[in-house]
Coordinates of N, CA and C in Angstrom, one line a residue:
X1 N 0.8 -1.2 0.0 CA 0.0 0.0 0.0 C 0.9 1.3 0.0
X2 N 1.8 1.3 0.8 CA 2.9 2.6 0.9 C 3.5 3.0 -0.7
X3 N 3.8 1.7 -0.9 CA 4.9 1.9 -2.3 C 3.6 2.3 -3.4
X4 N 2.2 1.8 -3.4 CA 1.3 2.2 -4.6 C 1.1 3.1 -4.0
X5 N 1.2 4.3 -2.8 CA 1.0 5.3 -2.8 C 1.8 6.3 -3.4
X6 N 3.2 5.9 -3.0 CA 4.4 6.5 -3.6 C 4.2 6.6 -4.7
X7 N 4.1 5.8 -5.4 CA 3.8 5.5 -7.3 C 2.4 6.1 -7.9
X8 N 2.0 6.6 -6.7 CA 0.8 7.6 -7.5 C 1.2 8.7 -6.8
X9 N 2.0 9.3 -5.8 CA 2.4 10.8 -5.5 C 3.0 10.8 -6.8
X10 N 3.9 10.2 -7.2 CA 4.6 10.8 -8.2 C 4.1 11.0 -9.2
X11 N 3.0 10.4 -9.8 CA 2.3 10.8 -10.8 C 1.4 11.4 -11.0
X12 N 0.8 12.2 -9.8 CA 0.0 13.7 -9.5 C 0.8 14.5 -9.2
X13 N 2.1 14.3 -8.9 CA 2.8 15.8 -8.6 C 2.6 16.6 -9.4
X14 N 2.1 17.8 -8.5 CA 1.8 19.3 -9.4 C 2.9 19.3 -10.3
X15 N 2.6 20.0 -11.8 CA 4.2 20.4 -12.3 C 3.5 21.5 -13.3
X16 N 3.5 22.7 -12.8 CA 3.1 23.5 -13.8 C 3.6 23.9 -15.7
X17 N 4.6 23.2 -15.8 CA 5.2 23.4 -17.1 C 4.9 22.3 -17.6
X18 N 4.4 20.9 -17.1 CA 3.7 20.2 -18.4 C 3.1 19.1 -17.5
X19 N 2.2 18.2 -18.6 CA 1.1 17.5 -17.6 C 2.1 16.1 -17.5
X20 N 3.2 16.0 -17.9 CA 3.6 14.3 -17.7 C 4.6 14.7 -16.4
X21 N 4.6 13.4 -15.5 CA 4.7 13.3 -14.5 C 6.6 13.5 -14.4
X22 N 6.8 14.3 -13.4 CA 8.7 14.5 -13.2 C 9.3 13.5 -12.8
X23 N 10.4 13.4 -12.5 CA 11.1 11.9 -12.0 C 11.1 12.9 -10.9
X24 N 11.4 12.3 -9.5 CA 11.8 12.9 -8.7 C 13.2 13.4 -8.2
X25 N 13.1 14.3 -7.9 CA 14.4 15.1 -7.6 C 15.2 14.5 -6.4
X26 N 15.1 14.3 -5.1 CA 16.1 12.9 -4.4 C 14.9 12.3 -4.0
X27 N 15.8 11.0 -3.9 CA 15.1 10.0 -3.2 C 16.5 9.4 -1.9
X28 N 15.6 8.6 -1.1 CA 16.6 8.8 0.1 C 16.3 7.7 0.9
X29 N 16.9 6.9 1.6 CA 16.7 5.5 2.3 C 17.3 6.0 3.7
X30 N 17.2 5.5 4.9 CA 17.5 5.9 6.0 C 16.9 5.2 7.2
X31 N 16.6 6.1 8.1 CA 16.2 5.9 9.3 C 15.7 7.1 10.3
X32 N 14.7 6.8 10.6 CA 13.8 7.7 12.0 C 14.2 7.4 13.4
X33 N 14.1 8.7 14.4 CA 13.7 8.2 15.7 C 13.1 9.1 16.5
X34 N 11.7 9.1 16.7 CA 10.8 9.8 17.1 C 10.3 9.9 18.2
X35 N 10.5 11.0 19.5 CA 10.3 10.3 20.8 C 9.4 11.4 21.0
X36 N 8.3 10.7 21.9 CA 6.8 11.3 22.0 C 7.0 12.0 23.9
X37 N 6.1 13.6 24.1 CA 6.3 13.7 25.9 C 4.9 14.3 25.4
X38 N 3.9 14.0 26.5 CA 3.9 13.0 27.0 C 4.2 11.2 26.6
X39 N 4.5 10.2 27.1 CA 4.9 9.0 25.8 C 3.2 8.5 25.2
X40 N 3.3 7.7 24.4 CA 1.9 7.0 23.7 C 1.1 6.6 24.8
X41 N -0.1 6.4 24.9 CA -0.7 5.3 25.2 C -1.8 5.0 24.8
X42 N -2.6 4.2 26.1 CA -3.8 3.2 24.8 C -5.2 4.5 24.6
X43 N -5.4 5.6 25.3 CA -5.3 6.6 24.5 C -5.1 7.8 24.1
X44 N -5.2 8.3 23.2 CA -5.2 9.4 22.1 C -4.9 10.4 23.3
X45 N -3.7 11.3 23.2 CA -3.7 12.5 23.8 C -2.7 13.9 23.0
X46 N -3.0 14.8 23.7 CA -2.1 16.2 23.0 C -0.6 15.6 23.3
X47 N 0.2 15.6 22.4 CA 1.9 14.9 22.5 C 2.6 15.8 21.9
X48 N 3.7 15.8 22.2 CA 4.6 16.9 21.5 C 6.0 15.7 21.0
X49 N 6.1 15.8 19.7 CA 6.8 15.1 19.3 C 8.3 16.0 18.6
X50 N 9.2 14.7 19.0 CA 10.9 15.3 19.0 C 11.3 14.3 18.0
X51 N 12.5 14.3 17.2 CA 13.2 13.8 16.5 C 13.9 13.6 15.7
X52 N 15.1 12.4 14.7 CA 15.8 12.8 13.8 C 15.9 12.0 13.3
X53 N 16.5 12.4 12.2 CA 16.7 11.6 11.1 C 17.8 11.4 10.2
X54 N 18.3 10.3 9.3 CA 19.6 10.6 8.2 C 19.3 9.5 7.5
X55 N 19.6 10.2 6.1 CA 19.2 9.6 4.9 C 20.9 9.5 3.7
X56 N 20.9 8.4 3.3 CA 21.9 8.2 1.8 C 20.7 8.4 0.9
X57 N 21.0 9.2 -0.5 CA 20.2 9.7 -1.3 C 21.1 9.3 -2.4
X58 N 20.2 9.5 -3.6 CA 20.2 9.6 -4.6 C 19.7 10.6 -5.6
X59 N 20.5 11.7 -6.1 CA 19.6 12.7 -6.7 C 19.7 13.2 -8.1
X60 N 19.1 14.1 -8.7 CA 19.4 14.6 -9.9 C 20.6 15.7 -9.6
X61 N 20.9 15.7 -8.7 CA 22.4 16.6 -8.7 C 23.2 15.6 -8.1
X62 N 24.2 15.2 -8.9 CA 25.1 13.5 -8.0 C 25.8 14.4 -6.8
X63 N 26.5 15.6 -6.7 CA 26.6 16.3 -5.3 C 25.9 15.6 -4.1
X64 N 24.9 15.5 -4.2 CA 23.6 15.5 -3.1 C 23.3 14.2 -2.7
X65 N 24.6 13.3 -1.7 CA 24.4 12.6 -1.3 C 23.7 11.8 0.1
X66 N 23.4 12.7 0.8 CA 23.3 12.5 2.2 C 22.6 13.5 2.6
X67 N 21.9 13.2 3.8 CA 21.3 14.8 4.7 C 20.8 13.8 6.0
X68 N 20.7 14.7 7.3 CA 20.4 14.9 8.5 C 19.5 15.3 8.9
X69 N 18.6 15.0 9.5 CA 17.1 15.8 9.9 C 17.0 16.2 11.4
X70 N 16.1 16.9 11.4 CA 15.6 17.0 12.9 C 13.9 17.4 12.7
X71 N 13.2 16.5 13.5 CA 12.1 16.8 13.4 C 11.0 17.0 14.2
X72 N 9.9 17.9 14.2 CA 9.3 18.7 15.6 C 7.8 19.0 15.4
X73 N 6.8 18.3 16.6 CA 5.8 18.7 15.9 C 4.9 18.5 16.9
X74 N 3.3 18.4 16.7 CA 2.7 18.1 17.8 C 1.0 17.6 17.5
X75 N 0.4 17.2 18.2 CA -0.8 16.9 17.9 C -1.9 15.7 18.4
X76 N -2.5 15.0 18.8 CA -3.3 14.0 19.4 C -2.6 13.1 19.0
X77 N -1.9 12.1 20.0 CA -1.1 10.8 19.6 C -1.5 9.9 20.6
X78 N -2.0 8.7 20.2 CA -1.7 7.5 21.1 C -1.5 5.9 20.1
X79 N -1.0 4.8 20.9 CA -0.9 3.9 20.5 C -1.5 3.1 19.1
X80 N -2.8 4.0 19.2 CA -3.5 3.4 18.3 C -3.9 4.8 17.1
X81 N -3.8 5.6 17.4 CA -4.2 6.6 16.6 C -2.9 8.1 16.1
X82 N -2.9 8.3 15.3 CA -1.9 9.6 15.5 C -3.1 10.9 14.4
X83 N -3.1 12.3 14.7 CA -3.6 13.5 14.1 C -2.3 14.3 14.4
X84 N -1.3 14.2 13.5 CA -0.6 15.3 14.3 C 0.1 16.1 13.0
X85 N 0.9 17.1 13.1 CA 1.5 17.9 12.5 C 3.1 18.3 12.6
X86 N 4.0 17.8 11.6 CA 5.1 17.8 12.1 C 5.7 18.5 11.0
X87 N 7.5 18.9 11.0 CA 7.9 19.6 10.7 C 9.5 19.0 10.6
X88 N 9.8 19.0 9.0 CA 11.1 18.2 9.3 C 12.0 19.0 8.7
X89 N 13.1 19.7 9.2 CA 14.3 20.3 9.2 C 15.4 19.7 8.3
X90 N 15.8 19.3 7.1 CA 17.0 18.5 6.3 C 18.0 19.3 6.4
X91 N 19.3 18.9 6.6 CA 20.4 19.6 6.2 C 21.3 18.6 5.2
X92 N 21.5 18.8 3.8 CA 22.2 18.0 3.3 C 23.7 17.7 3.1
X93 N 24.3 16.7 2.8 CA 25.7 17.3 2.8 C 26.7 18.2 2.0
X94 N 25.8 19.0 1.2 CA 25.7 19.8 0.3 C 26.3 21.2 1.4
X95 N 25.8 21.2 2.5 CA 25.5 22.6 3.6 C 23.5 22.9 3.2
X96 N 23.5 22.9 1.9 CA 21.9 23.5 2.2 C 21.2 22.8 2.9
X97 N 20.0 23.3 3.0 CA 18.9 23.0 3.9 C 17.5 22.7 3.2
X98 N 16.8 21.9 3.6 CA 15.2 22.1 3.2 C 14.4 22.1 4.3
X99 N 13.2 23.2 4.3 CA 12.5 22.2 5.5 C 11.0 22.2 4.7
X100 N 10.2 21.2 5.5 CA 9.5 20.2 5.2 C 8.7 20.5 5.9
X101 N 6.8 20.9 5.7 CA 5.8 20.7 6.5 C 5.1 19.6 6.1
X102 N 4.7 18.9 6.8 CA 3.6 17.1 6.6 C 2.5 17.7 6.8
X103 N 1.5 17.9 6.8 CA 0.2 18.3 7.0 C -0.6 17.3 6.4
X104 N -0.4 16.2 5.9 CA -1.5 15.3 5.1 C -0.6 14.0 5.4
X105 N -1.4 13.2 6.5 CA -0.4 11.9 6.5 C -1.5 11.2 7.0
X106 N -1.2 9.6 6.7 CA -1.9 8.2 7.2 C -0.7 7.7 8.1
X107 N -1.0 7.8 9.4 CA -0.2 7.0 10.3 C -0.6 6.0 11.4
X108 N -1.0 4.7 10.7 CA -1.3 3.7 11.5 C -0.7 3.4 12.4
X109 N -1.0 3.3 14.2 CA -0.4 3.0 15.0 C -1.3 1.6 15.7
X110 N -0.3 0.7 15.9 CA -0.4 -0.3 16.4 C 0.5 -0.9 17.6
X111 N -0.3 -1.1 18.0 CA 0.2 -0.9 19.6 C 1.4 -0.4 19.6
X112 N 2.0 0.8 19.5 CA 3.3 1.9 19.3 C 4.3 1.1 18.1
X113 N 4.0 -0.1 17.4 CA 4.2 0.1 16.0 C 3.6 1.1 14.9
X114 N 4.5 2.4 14.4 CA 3.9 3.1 13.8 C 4.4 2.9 12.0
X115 N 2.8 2.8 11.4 CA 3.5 2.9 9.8 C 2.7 3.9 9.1
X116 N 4.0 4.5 8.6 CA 3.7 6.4 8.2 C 3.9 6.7 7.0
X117 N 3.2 7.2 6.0 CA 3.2 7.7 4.6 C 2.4 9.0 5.0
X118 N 3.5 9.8 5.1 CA 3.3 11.5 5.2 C 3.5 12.1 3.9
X119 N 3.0 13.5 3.5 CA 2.7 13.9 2.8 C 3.3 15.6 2.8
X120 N 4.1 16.2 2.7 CA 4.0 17.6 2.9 C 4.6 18.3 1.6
X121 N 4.9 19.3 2.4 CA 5.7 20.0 0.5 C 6.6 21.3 1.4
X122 N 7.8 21.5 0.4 CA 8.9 22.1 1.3 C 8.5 23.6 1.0
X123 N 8.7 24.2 1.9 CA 8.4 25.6 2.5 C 9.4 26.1 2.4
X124 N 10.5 25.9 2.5 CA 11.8 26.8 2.8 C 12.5 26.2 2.5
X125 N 13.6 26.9 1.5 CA 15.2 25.8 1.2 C 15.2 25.6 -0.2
X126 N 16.0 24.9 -0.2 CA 16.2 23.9 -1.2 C 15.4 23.1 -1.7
X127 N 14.5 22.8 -3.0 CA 13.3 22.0 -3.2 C 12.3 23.1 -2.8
X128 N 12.3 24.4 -2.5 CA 11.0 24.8 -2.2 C 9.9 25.1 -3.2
X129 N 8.5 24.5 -2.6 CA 7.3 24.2 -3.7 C 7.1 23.1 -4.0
X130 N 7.9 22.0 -3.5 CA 8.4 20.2 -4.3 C 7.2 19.5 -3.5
X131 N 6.7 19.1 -3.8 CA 6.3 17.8 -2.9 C 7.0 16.6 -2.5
X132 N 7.0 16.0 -1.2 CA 7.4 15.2 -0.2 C 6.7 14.2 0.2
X133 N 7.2 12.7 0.3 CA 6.3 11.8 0.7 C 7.5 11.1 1.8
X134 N 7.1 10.8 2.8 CA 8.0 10.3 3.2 C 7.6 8.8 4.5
X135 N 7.3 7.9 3.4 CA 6.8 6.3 4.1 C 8.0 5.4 5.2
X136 N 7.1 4.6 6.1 CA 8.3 4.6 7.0 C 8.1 3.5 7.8
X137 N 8.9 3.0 8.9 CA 8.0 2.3 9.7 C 8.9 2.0 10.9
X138 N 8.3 2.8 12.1 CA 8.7 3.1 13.4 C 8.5 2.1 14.4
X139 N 9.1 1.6 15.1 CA 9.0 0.2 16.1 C 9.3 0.9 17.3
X140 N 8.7 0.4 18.2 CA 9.4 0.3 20.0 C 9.7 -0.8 20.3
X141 N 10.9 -1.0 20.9 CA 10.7 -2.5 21.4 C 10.1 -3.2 21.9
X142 N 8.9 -2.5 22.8 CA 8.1 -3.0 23.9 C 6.9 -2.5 23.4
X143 N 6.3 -3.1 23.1 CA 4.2 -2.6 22.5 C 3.8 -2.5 23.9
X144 N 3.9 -3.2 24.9 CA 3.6 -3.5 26.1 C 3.4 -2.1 27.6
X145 N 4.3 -0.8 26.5 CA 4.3 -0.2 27.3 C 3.2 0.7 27.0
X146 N 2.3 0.4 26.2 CA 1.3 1.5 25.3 C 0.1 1.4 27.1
X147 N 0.2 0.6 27.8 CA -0.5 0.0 28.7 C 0.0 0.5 30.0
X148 N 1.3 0.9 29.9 CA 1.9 1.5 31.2 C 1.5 2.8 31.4
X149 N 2.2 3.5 32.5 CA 1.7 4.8 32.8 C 2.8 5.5 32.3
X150 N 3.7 5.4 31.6 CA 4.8 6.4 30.9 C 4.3 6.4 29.6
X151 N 3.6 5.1 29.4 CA 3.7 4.7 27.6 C 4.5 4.7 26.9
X152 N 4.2 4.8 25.5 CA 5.8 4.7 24.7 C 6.5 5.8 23.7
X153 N 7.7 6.3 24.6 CA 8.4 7.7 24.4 C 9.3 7.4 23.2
X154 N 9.5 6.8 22.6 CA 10.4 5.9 21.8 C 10.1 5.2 20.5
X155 N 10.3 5.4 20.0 CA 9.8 4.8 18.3 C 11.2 5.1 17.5
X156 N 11.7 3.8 16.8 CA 12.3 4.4 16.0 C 12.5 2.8 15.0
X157 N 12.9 3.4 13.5 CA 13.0 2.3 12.0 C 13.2 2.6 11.2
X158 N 13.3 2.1 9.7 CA 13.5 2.5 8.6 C 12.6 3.7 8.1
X159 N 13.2 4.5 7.3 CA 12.2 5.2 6.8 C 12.8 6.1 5.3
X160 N 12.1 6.3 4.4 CA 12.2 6.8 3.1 C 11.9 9.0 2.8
X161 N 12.8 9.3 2.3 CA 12.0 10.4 2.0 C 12.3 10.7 0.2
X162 N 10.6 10.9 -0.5 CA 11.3 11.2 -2.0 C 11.2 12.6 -2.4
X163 N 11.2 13.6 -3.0 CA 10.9 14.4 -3.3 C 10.9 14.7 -4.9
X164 N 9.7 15.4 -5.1 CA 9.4 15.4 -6.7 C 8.9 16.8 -6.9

């Protein structure tokens, strides 16, 4: 389901100069770690989420190998649900920057297994105007703690970001 979503962002990406679909400008393999205060639990509350990220890429500029994230955001999160709004910060190894608002995402959480195909478009930087999809999938080690009274502050796994 993630990858036929991917495969249809790319082929609605807005592209004002013509109607066939762009290749995307990087694509990027990596990893998330996303820590929730208050932590998850079994339910839904106001959370303020912290995090980062680093990606090996692949781009239409061969320069543009790599970038680093930090990411910040907030919104009703628990174990089972997430509504939230986040905000991801890229610095590549380039020196430039992008940053990134998600405002449109499907994030299934299961018992603090989270699987995320977010949606945003870059605001600032480098890529700005591009659309962003960035599918993933975030583990705790412990599901068990979605049940405790800390819940689960901790999420972290592979994760993708493309830009088109």
């Amino acid at each position: 389901m993630v990858a036929a979503s991917l495969v249809a962002l790319g082929c609605v990406a807005p592209d004002a100069s013509a109607h066939a679909p762009r290749a995307a400008a990087v694509s990027c393999a990596g990893s998330n770690t996303v820590s929730f205060s208050p932590g998850l639990s079994l339910a839904a509350r106001r959370t303020r989420i912290d995090g980062s990220g680093a990606y090996s890429c692949l781009a239409t500029d061969p320069a543009l190998r790599s970038g680093t994230s930090s990411i910040s955001g907030g919104g009703r999160n628990g174990c089972f649900s997430s509504d939230a709004t986040t905000v991801e910060r890229i610095t590549w190894n380039t020196g430039e920057q992008t940053t990134v608002a998600y405002r449109l995402g499907n994030v299934q959480q299961v018992a603090g297994q989270a699987v995320v195909l977010v949606v945003g478009r870059v605001v600032k930087g480098r890529f700005k105007g591009r659309t962003v999809a960035s599918p993933g999938l975030q583990a705790t080690l412990d599901p068990l703690k979605c049940a405790s009274k800390g819940g689960v502050e901790l999420i972290t796994g592979p994760s993708t970001l493309v830009i088109v």
